Coordinates of C-alpha atoms in Angstrom, one line a residue:
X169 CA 0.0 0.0 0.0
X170 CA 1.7 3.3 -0.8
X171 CA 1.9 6.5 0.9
X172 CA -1.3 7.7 -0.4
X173 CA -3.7 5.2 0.2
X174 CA -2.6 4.7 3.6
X175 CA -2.8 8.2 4.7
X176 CA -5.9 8.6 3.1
X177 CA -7.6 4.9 4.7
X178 CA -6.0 6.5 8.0
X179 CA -8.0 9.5 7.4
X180 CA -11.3 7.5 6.5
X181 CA -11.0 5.4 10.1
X182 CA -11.2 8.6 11.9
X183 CA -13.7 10.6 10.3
X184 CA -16.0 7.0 10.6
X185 CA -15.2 6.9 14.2
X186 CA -16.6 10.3 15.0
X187 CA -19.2 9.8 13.4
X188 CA -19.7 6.5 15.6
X189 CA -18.8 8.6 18.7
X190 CA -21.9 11.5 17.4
X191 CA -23.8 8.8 16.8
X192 CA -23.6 6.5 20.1
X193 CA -24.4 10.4 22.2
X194 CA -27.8 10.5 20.4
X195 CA -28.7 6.7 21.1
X196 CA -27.3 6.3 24.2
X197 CA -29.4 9.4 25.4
X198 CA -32.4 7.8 24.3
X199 CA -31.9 4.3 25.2
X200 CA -31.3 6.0 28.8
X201 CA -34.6 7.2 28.6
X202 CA -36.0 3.8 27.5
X203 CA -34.4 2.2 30.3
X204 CA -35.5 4.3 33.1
X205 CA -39.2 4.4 31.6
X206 CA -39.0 0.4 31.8
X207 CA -37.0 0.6 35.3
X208 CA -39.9 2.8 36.8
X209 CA -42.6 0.3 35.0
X210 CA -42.7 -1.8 38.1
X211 CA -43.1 0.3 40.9
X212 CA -46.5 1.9 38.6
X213 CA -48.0 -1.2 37.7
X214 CA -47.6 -4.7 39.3
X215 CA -45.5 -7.1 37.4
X216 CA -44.4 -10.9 37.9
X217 CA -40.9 -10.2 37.4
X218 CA -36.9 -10.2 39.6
X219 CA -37.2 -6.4 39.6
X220 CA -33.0 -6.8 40.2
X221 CA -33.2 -9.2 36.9
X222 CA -35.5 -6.3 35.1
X223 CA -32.8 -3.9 36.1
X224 CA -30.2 -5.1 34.8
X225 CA -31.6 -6.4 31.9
X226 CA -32.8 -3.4 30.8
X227 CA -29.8 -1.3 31.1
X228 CA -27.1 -3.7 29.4
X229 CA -29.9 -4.6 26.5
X230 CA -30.3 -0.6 25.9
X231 CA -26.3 -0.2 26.3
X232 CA -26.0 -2.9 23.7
X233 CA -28.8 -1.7 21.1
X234 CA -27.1 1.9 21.3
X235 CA -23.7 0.6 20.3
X236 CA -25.3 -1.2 17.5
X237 CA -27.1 1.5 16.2
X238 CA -24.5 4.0 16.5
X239 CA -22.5 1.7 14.3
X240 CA -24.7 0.3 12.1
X241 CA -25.5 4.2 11.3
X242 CA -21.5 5.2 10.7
X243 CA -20.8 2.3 8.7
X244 CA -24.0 3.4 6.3
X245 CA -23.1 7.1 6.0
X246 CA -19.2 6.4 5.4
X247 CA -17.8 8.9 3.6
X248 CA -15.9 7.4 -0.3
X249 CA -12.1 7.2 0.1
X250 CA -12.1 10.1 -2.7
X251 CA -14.3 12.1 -0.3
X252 CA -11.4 11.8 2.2
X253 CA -8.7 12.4 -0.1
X254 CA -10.0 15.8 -1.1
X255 CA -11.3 16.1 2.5
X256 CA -7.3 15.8 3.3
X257 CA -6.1 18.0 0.1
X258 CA -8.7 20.6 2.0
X259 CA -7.2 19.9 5.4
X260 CA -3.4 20.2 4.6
X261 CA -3.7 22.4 1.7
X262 CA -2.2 19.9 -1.2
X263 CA -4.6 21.3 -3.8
X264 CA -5.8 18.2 -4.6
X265 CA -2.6 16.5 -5.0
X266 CA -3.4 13.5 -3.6
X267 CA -7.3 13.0 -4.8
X268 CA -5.5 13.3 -8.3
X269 CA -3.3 10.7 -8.1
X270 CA -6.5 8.6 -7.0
X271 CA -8.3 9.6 -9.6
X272 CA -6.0 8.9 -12.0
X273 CA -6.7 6.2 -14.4
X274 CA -4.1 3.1 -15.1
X275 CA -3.1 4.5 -18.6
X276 CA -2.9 7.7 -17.5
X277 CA -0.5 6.8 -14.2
X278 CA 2.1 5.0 -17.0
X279 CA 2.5 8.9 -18.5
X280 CA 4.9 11.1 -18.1
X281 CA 2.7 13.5 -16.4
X282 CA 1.2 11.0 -14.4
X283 CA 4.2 9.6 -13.0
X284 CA 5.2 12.8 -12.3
X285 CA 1.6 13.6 -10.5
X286 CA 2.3 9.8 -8.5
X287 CA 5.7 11.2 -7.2
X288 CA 4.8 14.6 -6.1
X289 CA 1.7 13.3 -4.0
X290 CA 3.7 10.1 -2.9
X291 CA 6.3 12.7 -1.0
X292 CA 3.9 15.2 0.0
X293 CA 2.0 12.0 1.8
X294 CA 4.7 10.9 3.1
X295 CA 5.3 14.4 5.5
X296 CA 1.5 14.2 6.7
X297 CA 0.5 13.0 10.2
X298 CA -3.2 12.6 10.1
X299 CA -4.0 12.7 13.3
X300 CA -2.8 16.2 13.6
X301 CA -5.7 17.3 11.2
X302 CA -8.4 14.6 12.2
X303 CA -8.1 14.4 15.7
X304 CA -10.7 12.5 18.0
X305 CA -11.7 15.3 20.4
X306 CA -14.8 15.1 23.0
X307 CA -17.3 17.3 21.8
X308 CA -20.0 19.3 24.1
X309 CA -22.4 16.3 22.5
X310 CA -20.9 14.0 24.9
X311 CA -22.3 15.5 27.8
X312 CA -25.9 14.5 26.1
X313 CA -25.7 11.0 27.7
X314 CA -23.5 11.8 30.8
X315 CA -26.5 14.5 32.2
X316 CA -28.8 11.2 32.1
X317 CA -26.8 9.2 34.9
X318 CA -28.3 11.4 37.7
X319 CA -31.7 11.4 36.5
X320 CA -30.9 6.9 36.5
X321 CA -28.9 6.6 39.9
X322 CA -31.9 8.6 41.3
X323 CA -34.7 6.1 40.0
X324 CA -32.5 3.2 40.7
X325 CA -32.3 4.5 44.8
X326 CA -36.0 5.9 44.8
X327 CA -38.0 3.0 42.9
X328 CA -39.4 -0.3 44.4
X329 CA -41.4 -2.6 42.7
X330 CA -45.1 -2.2 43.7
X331 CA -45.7 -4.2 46.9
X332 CA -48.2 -6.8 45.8
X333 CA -46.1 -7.8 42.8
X334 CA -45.7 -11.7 42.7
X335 CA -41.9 -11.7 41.2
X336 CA -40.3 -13.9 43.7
X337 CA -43.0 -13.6 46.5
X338 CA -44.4 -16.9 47.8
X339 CA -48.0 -15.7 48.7
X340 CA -49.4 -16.2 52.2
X341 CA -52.4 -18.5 50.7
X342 CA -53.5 -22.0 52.2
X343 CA -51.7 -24.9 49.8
X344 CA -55.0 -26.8 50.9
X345 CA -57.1 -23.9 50.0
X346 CA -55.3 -23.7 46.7
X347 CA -55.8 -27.1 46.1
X348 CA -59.2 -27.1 46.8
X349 CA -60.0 -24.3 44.7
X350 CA -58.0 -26.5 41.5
X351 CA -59.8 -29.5 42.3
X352 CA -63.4 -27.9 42.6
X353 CA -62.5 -25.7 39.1
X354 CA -61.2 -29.0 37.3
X355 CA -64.3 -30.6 38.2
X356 CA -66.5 -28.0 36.4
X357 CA -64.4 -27.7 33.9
X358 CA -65.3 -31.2 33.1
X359 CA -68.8 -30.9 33.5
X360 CA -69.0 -27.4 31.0
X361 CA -67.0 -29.4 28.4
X362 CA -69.7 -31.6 28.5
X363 CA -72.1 -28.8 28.5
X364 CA -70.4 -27.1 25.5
X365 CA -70.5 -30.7 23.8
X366 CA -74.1 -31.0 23.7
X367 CA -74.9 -27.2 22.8
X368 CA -72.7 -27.8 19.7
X369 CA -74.7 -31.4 19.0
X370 CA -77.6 -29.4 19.2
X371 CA -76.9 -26.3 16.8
X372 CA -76.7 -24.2 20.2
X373 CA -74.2 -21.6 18.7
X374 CA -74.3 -18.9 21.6
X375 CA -74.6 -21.7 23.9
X376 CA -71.5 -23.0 23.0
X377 CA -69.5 -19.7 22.4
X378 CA -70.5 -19.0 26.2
X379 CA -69.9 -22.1 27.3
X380 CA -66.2 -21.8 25.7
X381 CA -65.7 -19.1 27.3
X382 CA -66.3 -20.1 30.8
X383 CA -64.1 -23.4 29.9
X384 CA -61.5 -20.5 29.2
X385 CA -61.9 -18.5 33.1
X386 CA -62.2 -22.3 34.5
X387 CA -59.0 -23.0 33.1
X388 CA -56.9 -19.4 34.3
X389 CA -58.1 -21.1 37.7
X390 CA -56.8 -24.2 37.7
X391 CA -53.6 -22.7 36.5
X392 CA -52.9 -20.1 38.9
X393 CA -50.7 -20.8 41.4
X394 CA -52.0 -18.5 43.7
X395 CA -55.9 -18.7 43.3
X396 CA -57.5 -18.7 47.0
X397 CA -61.5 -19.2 47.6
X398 CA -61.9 -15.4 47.3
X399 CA -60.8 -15.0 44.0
X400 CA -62.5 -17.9 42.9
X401 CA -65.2 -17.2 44.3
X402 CA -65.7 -13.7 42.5
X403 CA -64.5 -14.8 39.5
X404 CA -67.5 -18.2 39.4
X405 CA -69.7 -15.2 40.4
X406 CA -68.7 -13.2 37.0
X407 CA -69.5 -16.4 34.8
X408 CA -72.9 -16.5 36.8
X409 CA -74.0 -13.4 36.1
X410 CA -73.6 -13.5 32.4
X411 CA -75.5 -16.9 32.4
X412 CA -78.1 -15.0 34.0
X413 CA -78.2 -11.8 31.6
X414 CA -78.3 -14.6 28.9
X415 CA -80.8 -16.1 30.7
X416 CA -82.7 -12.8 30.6
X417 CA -82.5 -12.3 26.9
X418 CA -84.4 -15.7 26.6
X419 CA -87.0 -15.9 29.2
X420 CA -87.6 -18.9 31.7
X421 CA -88.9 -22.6 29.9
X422 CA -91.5 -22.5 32.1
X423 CA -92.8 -18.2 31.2
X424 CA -92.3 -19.6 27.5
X425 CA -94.5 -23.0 28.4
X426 CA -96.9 -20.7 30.3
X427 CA -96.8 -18.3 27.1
X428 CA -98.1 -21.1 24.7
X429 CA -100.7 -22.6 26.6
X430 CA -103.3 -21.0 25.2
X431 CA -104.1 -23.7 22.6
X432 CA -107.0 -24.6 24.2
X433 CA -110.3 -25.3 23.1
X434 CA -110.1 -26.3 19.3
X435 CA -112.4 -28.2 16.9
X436 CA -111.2 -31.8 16.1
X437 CA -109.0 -31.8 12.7
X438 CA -105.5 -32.7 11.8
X439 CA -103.9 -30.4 14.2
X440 CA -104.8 -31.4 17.7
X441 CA -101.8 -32.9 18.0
X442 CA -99.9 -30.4 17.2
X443 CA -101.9 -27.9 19.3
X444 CA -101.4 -30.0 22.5
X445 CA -97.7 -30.1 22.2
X446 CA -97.5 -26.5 21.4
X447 CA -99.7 -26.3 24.9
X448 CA -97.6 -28.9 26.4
X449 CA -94.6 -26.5 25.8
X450 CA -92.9 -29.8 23.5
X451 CA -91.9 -27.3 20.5
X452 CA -89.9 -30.3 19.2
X453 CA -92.7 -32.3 18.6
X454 CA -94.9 -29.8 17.1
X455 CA -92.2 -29.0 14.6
X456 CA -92.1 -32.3 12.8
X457 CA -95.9 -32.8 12.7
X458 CA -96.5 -29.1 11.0
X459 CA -93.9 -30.3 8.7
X460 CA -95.7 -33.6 8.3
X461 CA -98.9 -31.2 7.6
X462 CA -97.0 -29.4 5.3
X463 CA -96.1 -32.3 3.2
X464 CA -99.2 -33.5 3.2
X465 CA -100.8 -30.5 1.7
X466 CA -97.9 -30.2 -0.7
X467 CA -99.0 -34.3 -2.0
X468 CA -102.8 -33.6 -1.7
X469 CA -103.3 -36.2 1.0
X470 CA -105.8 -34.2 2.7
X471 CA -109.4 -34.8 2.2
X472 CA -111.5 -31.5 1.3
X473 CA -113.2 -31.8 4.8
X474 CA -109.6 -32.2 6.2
X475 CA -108.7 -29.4 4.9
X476 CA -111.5 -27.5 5.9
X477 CA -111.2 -28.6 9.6
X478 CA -107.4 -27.7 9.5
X479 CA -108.2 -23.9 8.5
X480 CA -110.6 -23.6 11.4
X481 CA -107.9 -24.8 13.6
X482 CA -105.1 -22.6 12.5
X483 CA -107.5 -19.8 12.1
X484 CA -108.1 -20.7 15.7
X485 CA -104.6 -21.0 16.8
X486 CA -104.0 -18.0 14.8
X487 CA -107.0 -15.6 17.2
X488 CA -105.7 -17.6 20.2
X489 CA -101.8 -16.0 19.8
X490 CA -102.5 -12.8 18.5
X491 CA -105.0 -12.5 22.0
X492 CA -102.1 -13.2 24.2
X493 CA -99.8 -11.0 22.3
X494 CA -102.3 -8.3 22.3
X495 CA -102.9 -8.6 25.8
X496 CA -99.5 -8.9 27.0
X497 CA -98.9 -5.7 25.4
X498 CA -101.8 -4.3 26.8
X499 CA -101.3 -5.6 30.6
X500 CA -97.7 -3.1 29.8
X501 CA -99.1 -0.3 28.8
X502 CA -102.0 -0.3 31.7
X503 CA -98.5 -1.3 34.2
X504 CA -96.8 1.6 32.8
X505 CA -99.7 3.9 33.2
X506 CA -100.0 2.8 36.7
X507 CA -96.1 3.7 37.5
X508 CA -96.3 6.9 36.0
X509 CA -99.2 7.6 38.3
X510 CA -97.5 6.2 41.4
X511 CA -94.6 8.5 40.3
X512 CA -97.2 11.9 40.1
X513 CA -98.4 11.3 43.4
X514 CA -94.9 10.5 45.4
X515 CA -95.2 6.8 45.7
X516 CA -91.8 6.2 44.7
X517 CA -91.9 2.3 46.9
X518 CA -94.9 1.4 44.8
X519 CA -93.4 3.0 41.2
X520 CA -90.1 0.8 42.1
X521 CA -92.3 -2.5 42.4
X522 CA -94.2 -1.9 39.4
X523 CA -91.2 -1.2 37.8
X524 CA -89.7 -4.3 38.6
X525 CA -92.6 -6.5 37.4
X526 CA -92.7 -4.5 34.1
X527 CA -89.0 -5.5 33.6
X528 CA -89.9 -9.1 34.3
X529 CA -92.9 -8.8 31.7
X530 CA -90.4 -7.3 29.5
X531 CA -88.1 -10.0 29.4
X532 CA -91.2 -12.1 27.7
X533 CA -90.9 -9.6 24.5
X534 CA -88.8 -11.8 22.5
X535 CA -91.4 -14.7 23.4
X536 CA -94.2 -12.2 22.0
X537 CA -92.2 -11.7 19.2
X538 CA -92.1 -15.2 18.0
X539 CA -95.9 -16.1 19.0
X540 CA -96.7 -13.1 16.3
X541 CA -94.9 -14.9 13.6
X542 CA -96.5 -17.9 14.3
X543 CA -99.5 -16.2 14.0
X544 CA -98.2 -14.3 10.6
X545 CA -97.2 -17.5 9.0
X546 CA -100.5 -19.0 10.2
X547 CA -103.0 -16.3 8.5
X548 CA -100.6 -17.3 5.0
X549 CA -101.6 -20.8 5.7
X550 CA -105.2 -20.3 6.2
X551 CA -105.6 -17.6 3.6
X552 CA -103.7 -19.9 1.3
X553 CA -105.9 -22.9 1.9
X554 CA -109.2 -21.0 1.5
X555 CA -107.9 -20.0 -2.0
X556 CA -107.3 -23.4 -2.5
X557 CA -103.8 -22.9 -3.3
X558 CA -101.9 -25.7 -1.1
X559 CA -98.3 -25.2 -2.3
X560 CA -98.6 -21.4 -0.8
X561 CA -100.1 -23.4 2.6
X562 CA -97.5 -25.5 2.9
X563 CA -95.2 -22.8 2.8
X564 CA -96.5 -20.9 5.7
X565 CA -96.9 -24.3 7.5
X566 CA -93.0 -24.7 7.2
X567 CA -92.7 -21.4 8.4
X568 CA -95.0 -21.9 11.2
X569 CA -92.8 -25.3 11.6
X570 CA -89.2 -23.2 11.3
X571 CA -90.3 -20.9 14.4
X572 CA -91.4 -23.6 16.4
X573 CA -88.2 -24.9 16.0
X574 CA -86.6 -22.2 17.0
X575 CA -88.3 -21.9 19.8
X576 CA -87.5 -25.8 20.9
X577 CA -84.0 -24.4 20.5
X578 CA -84.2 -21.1 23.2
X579 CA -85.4 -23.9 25.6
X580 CA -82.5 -26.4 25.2
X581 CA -80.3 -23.3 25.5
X582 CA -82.5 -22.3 28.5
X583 CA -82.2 -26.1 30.1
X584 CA -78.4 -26.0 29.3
X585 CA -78.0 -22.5 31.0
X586 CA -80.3 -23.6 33.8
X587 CA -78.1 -26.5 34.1
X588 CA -75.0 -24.4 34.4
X589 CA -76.0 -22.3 36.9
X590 CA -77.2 -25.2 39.0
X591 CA -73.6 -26.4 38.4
X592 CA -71.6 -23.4 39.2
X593 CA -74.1 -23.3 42.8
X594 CA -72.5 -26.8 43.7
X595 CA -68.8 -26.0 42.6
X596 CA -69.3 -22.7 45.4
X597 CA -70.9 -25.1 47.7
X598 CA -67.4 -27.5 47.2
X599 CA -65.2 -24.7 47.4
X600 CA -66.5 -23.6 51.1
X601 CA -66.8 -27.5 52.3
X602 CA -64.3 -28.3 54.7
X603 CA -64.9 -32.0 54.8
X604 CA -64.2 -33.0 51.4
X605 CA -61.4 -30.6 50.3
X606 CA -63.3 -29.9 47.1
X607 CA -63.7 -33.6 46.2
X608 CA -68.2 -33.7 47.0
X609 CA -69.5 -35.0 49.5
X610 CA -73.1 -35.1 51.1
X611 CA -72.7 -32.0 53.2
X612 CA -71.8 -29.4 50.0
X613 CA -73.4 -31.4 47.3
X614 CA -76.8 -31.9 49.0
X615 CA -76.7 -28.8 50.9
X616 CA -78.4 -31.0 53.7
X617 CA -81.1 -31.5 52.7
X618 CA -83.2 -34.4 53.4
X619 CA -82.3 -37.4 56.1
X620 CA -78.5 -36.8 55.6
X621 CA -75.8 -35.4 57.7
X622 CA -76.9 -31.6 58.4
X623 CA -74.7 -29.1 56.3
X624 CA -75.4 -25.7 56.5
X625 CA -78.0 -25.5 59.1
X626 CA -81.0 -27.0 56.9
X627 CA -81.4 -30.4 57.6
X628 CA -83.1 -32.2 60.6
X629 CA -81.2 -32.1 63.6
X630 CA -78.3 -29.4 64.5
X631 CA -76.9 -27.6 61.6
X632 CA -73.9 -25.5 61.3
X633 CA -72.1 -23.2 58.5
X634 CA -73.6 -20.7 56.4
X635 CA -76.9 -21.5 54.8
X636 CA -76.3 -21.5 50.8
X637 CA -77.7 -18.4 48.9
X638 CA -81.1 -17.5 47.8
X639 CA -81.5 -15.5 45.2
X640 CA -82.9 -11.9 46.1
X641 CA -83.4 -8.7 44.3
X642 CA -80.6 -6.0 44.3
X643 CA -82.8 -3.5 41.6
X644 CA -84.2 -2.2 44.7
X645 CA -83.7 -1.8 48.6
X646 CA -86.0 -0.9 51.7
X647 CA -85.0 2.8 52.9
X648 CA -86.7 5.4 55.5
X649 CA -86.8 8.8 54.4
X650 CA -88.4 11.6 56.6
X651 CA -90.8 13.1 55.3
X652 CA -91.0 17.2 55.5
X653 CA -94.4 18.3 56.9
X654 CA -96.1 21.0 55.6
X655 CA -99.5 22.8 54.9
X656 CA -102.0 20.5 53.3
X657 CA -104.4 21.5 49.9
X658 CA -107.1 23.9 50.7
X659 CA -110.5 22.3 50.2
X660 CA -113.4 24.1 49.6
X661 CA -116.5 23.7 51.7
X662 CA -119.5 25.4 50.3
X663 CA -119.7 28.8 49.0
X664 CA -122.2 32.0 50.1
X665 CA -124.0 34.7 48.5
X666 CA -123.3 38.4 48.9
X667 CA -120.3 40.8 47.9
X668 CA -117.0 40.9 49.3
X669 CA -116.5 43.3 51.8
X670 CA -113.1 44.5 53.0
X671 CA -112.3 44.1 56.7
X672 CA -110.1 43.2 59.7
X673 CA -110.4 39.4 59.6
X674 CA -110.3 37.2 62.7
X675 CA -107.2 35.6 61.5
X676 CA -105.5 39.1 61.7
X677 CA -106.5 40.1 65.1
X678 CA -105.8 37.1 66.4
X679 CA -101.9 37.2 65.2
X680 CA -102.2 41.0 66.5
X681 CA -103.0 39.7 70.0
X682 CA -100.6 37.3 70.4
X683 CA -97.7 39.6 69.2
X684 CA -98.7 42.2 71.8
X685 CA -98.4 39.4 74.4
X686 CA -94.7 37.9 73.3
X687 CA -93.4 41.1 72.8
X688 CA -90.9 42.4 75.5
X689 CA -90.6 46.2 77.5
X690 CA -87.3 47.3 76.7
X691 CA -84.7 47.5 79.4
X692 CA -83.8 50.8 80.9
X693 CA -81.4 49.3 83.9
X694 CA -78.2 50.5 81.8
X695 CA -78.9 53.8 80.7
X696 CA -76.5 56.8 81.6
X697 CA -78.4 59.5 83.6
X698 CA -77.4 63.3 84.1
X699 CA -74.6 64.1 87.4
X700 CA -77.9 66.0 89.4
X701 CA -80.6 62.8 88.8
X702 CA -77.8 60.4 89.7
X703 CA -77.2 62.5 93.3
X704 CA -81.1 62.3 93.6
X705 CA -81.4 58.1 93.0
X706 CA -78.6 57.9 95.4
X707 CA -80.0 60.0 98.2
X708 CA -83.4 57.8 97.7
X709 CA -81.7 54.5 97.9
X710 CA -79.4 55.9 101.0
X711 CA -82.5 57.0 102.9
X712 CA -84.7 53.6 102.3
X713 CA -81.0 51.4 103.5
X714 CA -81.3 53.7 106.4
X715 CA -85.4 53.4 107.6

């Protein structure tokens, strides 16, 4: 390598390492402010982590990613070598001796001239000392990086890790406790797999999506190493609720059986069967024979007089729905008269009551909803047959037969949620019992009922424990407000005859009277008399001490 290149390479190394030196002031700043952000994380929020672990990590990986960056930037905006030969004809004042002879092509180096170029710039490189020119100086950029070690050492002495973070922390919970709470958890695990199983046999999709999702909370449970009865206990109580808000979207099997039992009271024809399913609340069953109907009419296997005993009944079953829609919808509207009433008159306990059972006969709106459509689909069917057209009849019979089925499926969902609930009741029963450990037994799966051992205070003989919970209302509670007394409504008596005539009334003397009475003579003990009627009161009260 001649004299050149090597000055020139020499040059090159410098100007690339303060770049690299400008470059790791600006990253190292900012990975200083990453790392006390992360160091300070833990005493904000609670983490499972070795805070001393976090520490450490955090300032060697942002010490390392600054380096990296600071070099990975230098090497990318390196200047040319024939940048930095000029840069050194600038420096030393060669006048571009020695970026010529770089430049210089191979024929043109075998020249006189360029031999002669070679030469000159060879000796004039040869005098040069680089670092005299590029010199690696601190700059004022440096102290970017140094002004963030207070601002560190400060957070490292001042921050702790929040004090209910579980990084190395062996929680003060019962092993048995913990145990118990897996075991109970595991068990209902099973049992809503087996839930979930049968909603997706059955078509059930929301079933099963909610059913998934409590498989998913049941399973954080029997995973945590740290779950005692409380938290258990809260989170079963979350999963409850939303079975019962679900629960409340649908409406109770027995409402919806109560709802359809008006199929009462039909002529004989092809449809009493289905009627006294539909009245027995066996959706199921009704289904497949309106479908049956259906393809009857569809293959003209129904006599005329079959026919004509069929459109009475659906006409029939038709009046029969739209009455209980119509007066559930009145027996609203007269409730919600009724509350804002109570609400005029300041009977806010009876308002809240009514209130409450209007909620509850709203909950029966989806019910009503479906009952219409029945009795939509069964005017088609009936209008259709008494145009003779059965293909239209069968139609509206399948569509009669669809909502039925759909209503077969809100009470398998409402038996599977039922059943759920029921389940999640015994798992918090387990999870108190001290006997079993979680296992079942007698005491927290029969909740003493019956002949068997007594378990919380219900069965025959002496109980003991908490009795299990009843479900009570928390829309409303009992309070005692005071009333403020005051004047009551004037109510007019009777009227008489004559013109007004302005007076005194009684009312007014009487108020005059009993002013006069309360009102006090003013006291003249303290005032200040003249020097001669002062003399005089003394002389008085001298002569009467005296006699």
């Amino acid at each position: 390598m001649n004299q050149v290149e090597s000055r020139v390479r020499s040059a090159r190394r410098r100007l690339m390492l303060a770049q690299f030196g400008r470059n790791l002031c600006w990253t190292l700043f900012a990975a200083s402010l990453v790392a006390i952000i992360a160091i300070a994380i833990p005493a904000i929020r609670s983490m499972e982590i070795n805070f001393e672990s976090w520490t450490y990590s955090w300032l060697t990986g942002s010490v390392v990613v600054a380096v990296i960056i600071a070099a990975l930037f230098a090497a990318m905006t390196a200047p040319s070598v024939e940048s930095v030969a000029a840069e050194v004809d600038h420096r030393f004042g060669l006048r571009e001796r020695l970026s010529s002879s770089l430049s210089l092509k191979p024929k043109s180096r075998q020249s006189d001239f360029g031999v002669a170029l070679v030469n000159d710039a060879e000796a004039k490189a040869a005098e040069l000392e680089v670092a005299e020119r590029f010199s690696l100086r601190p700059a004022k950029l440096g102290w970017l990086p140094v002004a963030m070690i207070p601002v560190l050492a400060i957070v490292l002495l001042l921050v702790e890790p929040a004090k209910n973070s579980n990084a190395g922390i062996v929680k003060e919970t019962d092993l048995a406790e913990v145990n118990q709470v897996k075991t109970v958890a595991s068990q209902l695990k099973k049992r809503i797999q087996q839930q979930r199983r049968k909603a997706e046999a059955e078509g059930l999709k929301e079933a099963e999506v909610m059913f998934e999702k409590m498989e998913s909370e049941l399973d954080k449970i029997t995973k945590s190493e740290n779950m005692d009865r409380k938290k258990a206990m809260i989170a079963l109580n979350d999963l409850k609720k939303e079975l019962e808000e679900r629960r409340e979207q649908l409406g109770s099997p027995d409402s919806m059986r109560k709802a359809m039992s008006q199929m009462k009271g039909l002529q004989s024809g092809p449809a009493d069967k289905v009627a006294k399913s539909i009245e027995k609340g066996e959706f199921g069953k009704a289904e497949d024979m309106v479908k049956q109907l259906a393809n009857k009419i569809r293959d003209g296997k129904l006599s005329d007089q079959e026919k004509e005993q069929l459109k009475k009944q659906v006409e029939q079953m038709k009046k029969q729905l739209e009455d209980a829609v119509k007066e559930h919808e009145q027996a609203k509207k007269e409730l919600e008269r009724k509350i804002e009433q109570a609400r005029r008159e300041g009977r806010g306990e009876d308002a809240a009551k009514m209130q409450q059972k209007l909620n509850q006969m709203s909950q029966k709106d989806g019910q009503m909803q479906r009952m219409q459509q029945m009795a939509e689909a069964m005017g088609k069917a009936s209008q259709a047959m008494q145009q003779g057209n059965g293909s239209q009849a069968a139609d509206a019979l399948e569509q009669m037969a669809d909502q039925l089925g759909d209503m077969q499926q809100e009470m398998e969902e409402l038996e599977d949620l039922q059943s759920a609930l029921d389940e999640l009741s015994q798992s918090k029963s387990q999870m108190r019992c001290e006997k079993c450990g979680g296992g079942g037994c007698k005491s927290c799966q029969g909740n003493g009922f019956g002949d068997g051992p007594p378990g919380e205070g219900l069965g025959k003989g002496s109980g003991k424990g908490d009795r299990p919970e009843s479900e009570t209302d928390t829309n409303t509670y009992d309070t005692q407000v005071r009333g403020q007394v005051k004047k009551g409504k004037a109510i007019i008596a009777g009227f008489a005859d004559g013109p007004n005539r302005k007076g005194i009334t009684q009312e007014d003397v009487k108020q005059s009277i009993e002013a006069a009475l309360n009102e006090q003579s003013d006291p003249t003990e303290n005032q200040t008399l003249p020097r001669t009627e002062r003399e005089h009161a003394q002389q008085y009260f001298d002569s009467l001490r005296e006699n």
